[in-house]
Short mmCIF file of C-alpha atoms in Angstrom, two decimals:
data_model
loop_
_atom_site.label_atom_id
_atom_site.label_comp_id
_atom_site.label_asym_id
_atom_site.label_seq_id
_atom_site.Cartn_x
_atom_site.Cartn_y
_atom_site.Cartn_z
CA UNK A 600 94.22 292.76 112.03
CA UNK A 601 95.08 290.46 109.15
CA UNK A 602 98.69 291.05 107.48
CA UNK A 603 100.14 290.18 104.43
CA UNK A 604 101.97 287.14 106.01
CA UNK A 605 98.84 285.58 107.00
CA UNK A 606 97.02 285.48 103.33
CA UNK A 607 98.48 282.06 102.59
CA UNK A 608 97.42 280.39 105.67
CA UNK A 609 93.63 282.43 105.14
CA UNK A 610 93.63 280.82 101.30
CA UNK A 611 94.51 277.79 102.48
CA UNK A 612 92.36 277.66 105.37
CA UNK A 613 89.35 278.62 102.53
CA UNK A 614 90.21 275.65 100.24
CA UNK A 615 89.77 273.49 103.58
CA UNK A 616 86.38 274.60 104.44
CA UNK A 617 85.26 274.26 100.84
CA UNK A 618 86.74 270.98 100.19
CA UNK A 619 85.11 270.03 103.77
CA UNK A 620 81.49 271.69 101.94
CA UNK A 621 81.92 269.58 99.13
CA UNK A 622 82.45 266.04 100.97
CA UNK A 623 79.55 266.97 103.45
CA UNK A 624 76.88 267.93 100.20
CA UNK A 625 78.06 264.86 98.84
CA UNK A 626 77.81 262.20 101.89
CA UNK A 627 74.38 263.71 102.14
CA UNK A 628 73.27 263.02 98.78
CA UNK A 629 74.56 259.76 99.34
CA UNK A 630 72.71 258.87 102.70
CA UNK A 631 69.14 260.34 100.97
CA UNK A 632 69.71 258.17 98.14
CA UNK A 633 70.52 254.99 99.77
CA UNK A 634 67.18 255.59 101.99
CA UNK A 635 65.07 256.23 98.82
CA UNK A 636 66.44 253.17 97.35
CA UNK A 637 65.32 251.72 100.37
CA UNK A 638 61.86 252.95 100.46
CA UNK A 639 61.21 251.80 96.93
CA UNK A 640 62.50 249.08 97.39
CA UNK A 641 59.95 248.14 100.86
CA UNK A 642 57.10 250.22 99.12
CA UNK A 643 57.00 252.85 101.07
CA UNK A 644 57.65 255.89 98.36
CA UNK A 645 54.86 257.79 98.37
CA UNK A 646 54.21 261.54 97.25
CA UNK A 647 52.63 264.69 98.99
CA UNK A 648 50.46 266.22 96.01
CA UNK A 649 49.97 269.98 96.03
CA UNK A 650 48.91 272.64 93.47
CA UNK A 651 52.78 274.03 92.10
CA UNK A 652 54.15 275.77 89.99
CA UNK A 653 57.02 274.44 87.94
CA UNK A 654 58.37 277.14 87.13
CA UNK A 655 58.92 278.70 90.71
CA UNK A 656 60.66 275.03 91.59
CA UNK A 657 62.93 274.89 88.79
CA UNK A 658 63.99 278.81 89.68
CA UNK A 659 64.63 278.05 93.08
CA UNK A 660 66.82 274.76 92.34
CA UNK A 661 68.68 276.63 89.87
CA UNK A 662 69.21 279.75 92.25
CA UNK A 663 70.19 277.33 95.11
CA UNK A 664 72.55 275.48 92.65
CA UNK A 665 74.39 278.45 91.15
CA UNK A 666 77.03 278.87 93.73
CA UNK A 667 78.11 275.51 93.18
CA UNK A 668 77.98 275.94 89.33
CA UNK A 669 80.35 279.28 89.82
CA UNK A 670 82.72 277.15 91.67
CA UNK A 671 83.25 275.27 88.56
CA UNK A 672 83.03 278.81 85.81
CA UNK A 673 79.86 276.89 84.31
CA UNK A 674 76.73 279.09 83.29
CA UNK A 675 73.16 278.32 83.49
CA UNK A 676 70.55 279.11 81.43
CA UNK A 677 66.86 278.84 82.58
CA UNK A 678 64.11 279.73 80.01
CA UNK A 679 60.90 279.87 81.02
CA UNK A 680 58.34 282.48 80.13
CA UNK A 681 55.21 281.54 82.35
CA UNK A 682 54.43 279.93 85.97
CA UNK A 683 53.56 276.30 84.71
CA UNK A 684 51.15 274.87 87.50
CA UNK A 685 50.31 271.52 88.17
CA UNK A 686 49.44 268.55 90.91
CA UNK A 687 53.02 267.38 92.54
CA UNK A 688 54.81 266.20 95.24
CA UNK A 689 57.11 269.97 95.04
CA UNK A 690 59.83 268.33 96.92
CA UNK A 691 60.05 265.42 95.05
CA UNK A 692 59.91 267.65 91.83
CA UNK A 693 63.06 269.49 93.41
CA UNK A 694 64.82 266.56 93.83
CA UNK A 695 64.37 265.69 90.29
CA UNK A 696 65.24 268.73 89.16
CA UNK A 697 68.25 269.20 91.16
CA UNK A 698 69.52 265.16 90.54
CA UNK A 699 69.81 266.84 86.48
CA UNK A 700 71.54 269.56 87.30
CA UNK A 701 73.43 267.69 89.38
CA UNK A 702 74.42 265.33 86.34
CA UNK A 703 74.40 268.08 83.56
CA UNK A 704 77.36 269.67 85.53
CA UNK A 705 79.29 266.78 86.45
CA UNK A 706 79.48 265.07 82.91
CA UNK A 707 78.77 268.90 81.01
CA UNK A 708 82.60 269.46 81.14
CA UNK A 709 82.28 273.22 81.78
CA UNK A 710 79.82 273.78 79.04
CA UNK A 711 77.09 275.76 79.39
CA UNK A 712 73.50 273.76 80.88
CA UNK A 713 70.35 274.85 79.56
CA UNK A 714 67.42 274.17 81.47
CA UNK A 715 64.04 274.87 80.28
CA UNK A 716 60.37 274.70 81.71
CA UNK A 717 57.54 274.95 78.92
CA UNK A 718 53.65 273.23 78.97
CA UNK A 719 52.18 271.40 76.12
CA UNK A 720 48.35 269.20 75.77
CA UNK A 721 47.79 269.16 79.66
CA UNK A 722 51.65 267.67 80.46
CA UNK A 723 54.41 269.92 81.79
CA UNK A 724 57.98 269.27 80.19
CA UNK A 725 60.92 269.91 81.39
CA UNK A 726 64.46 269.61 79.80
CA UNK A 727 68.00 269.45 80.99
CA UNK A 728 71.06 269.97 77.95
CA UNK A 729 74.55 269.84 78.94
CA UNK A 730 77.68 270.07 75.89
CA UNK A 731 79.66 267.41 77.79
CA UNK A 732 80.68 263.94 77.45
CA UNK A 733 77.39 262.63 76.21
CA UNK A 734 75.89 258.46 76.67
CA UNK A 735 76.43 256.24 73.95
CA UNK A 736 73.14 254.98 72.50
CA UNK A 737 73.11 251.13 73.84
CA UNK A 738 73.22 252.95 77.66
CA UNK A 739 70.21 255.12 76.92
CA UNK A 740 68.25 252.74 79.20
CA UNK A 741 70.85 250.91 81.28
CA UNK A 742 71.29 254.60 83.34
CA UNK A 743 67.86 254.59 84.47
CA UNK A 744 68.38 251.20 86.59
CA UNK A 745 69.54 251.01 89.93
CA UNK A 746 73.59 250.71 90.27
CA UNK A 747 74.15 251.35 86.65
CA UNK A 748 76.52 254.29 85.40
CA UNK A 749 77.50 255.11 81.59
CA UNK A 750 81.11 256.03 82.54
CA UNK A 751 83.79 254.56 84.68
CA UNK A 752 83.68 255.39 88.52
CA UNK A 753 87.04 255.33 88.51
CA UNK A 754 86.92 259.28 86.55
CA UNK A 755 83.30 260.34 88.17
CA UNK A 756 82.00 259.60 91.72
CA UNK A 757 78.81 258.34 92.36
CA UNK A 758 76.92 254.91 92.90
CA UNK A 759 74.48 255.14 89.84
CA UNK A 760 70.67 255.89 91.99
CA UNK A 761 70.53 259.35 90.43
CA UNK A 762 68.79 258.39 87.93
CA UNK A 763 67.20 255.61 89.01
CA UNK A 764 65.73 257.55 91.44
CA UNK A 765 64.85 260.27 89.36
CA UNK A 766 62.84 257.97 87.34
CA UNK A 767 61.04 256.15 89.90
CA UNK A 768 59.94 259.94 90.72
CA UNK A 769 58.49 260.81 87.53
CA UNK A 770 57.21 257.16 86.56
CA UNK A 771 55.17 257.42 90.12
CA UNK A 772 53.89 260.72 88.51
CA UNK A 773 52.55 259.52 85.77
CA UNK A 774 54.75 260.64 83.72
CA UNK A 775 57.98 260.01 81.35
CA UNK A 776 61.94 260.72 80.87
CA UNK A 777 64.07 260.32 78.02
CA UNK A 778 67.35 261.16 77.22
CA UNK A 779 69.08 261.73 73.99
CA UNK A 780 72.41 261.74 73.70
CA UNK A 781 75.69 260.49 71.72
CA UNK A 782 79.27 259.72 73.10
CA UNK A 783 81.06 263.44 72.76
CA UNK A 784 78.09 265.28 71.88
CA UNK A 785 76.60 266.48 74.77
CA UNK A 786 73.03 264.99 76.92
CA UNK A 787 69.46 266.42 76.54
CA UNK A 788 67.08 264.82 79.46
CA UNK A 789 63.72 265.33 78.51
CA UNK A 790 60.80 264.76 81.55
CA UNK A 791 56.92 265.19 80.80
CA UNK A 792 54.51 265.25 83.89
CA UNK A 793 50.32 265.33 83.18
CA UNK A 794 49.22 268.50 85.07
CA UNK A 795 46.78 266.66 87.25
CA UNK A 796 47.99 263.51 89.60
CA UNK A 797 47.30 260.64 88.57
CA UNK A 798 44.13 258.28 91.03
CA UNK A 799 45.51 256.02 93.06
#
């Protein structure tokens, strides 16, 4: 039976294990970024197209991501009225997906992140707004190369592949990202994909 006396040692012994969950989610990210790095880098990056839907990937990301996104009190808003279907590699997709979220709540400063999935003249968009900290204009394109980070590593972790990767993901696609943004005023990623693959 558990007894008063032993709450502090069960609290503490529950900020271990989650401290312990956060270091292991982010050595992982680290090792499957360094070996995508590596497989652009020796041409070996290749997708596995398949009929998706969008909108079913972008729900499951966001479902998968909320616990982490209570942790910190932030909410998430998805909007997205219809199953948006398409050719794409869906795990690849995922990853993008998740590497925004990902950013959105480290820089978002415990704003809100509004995610949103929509379809427009045969391209799928989707769009990633955080309220945080926000990129200063002459870094719009410096964060989408490999190693490069807007803000000092000595406040956020990270080596600066996110991105990089991110874009490699979409650009292999066929299709485009674009941020806007402005120091203090938040980040809006912006990603169109055609809805058939592009021939090889």
């Amino acid at each position: 039976d558990v007894t008063p006396a032993m709450y502090p040692k069960i609290e503490s012994l529950r900020k271990l294990i989650k401290t312990c969950c956060q270091e292991l989610r982010r050595l992982s990210d680290l090792v499957n970024d360094t070996l995508d790095v590596a497989r652009i880098s020796a041409g070996r990056f290749s997708l596995q197209i398949k009929q998706v839907d969008l909108t079913e990937i972008t729900r499951n990301v966001v479902n998968r991501y909320l616990p982490v996104c209570s942790e910190s009190e932030v909410d998430v808003k998805l909007t997205a009225d219809k199953a948006v279907t398409g050719e794409w590699d869906p795990l690849r997709i995922d990853q993008v997906i998740y590497n925004l979220l990902s950013n959105a709540l480290k820089y978002g400063a415990g704003k809100p992140i509004e995610i949103s999935v929509s379809s427009s003249n045969g391209k799928a968009i989707i769009s990633v707004l955080d309220y945080g900290i926000g990129i200063a204009s002459e870094n719009h394109e410096r964060i989408f190369h490999r190693f490069e980070r807007a803000v000092s590593s000595k406040y956020y972790s990270g080596m600066g592949l996110g991105l990089y990767i991110t874009d490699q993901i979409v650009n292999a696609h066929g299709g485009t990202i674009r941020v806007e943004s402005q120091t203090g005023g938040g980040s809006c990623f912006t990603i169109e994909l055609p809805l058939k693959a592009p021939q090889c």
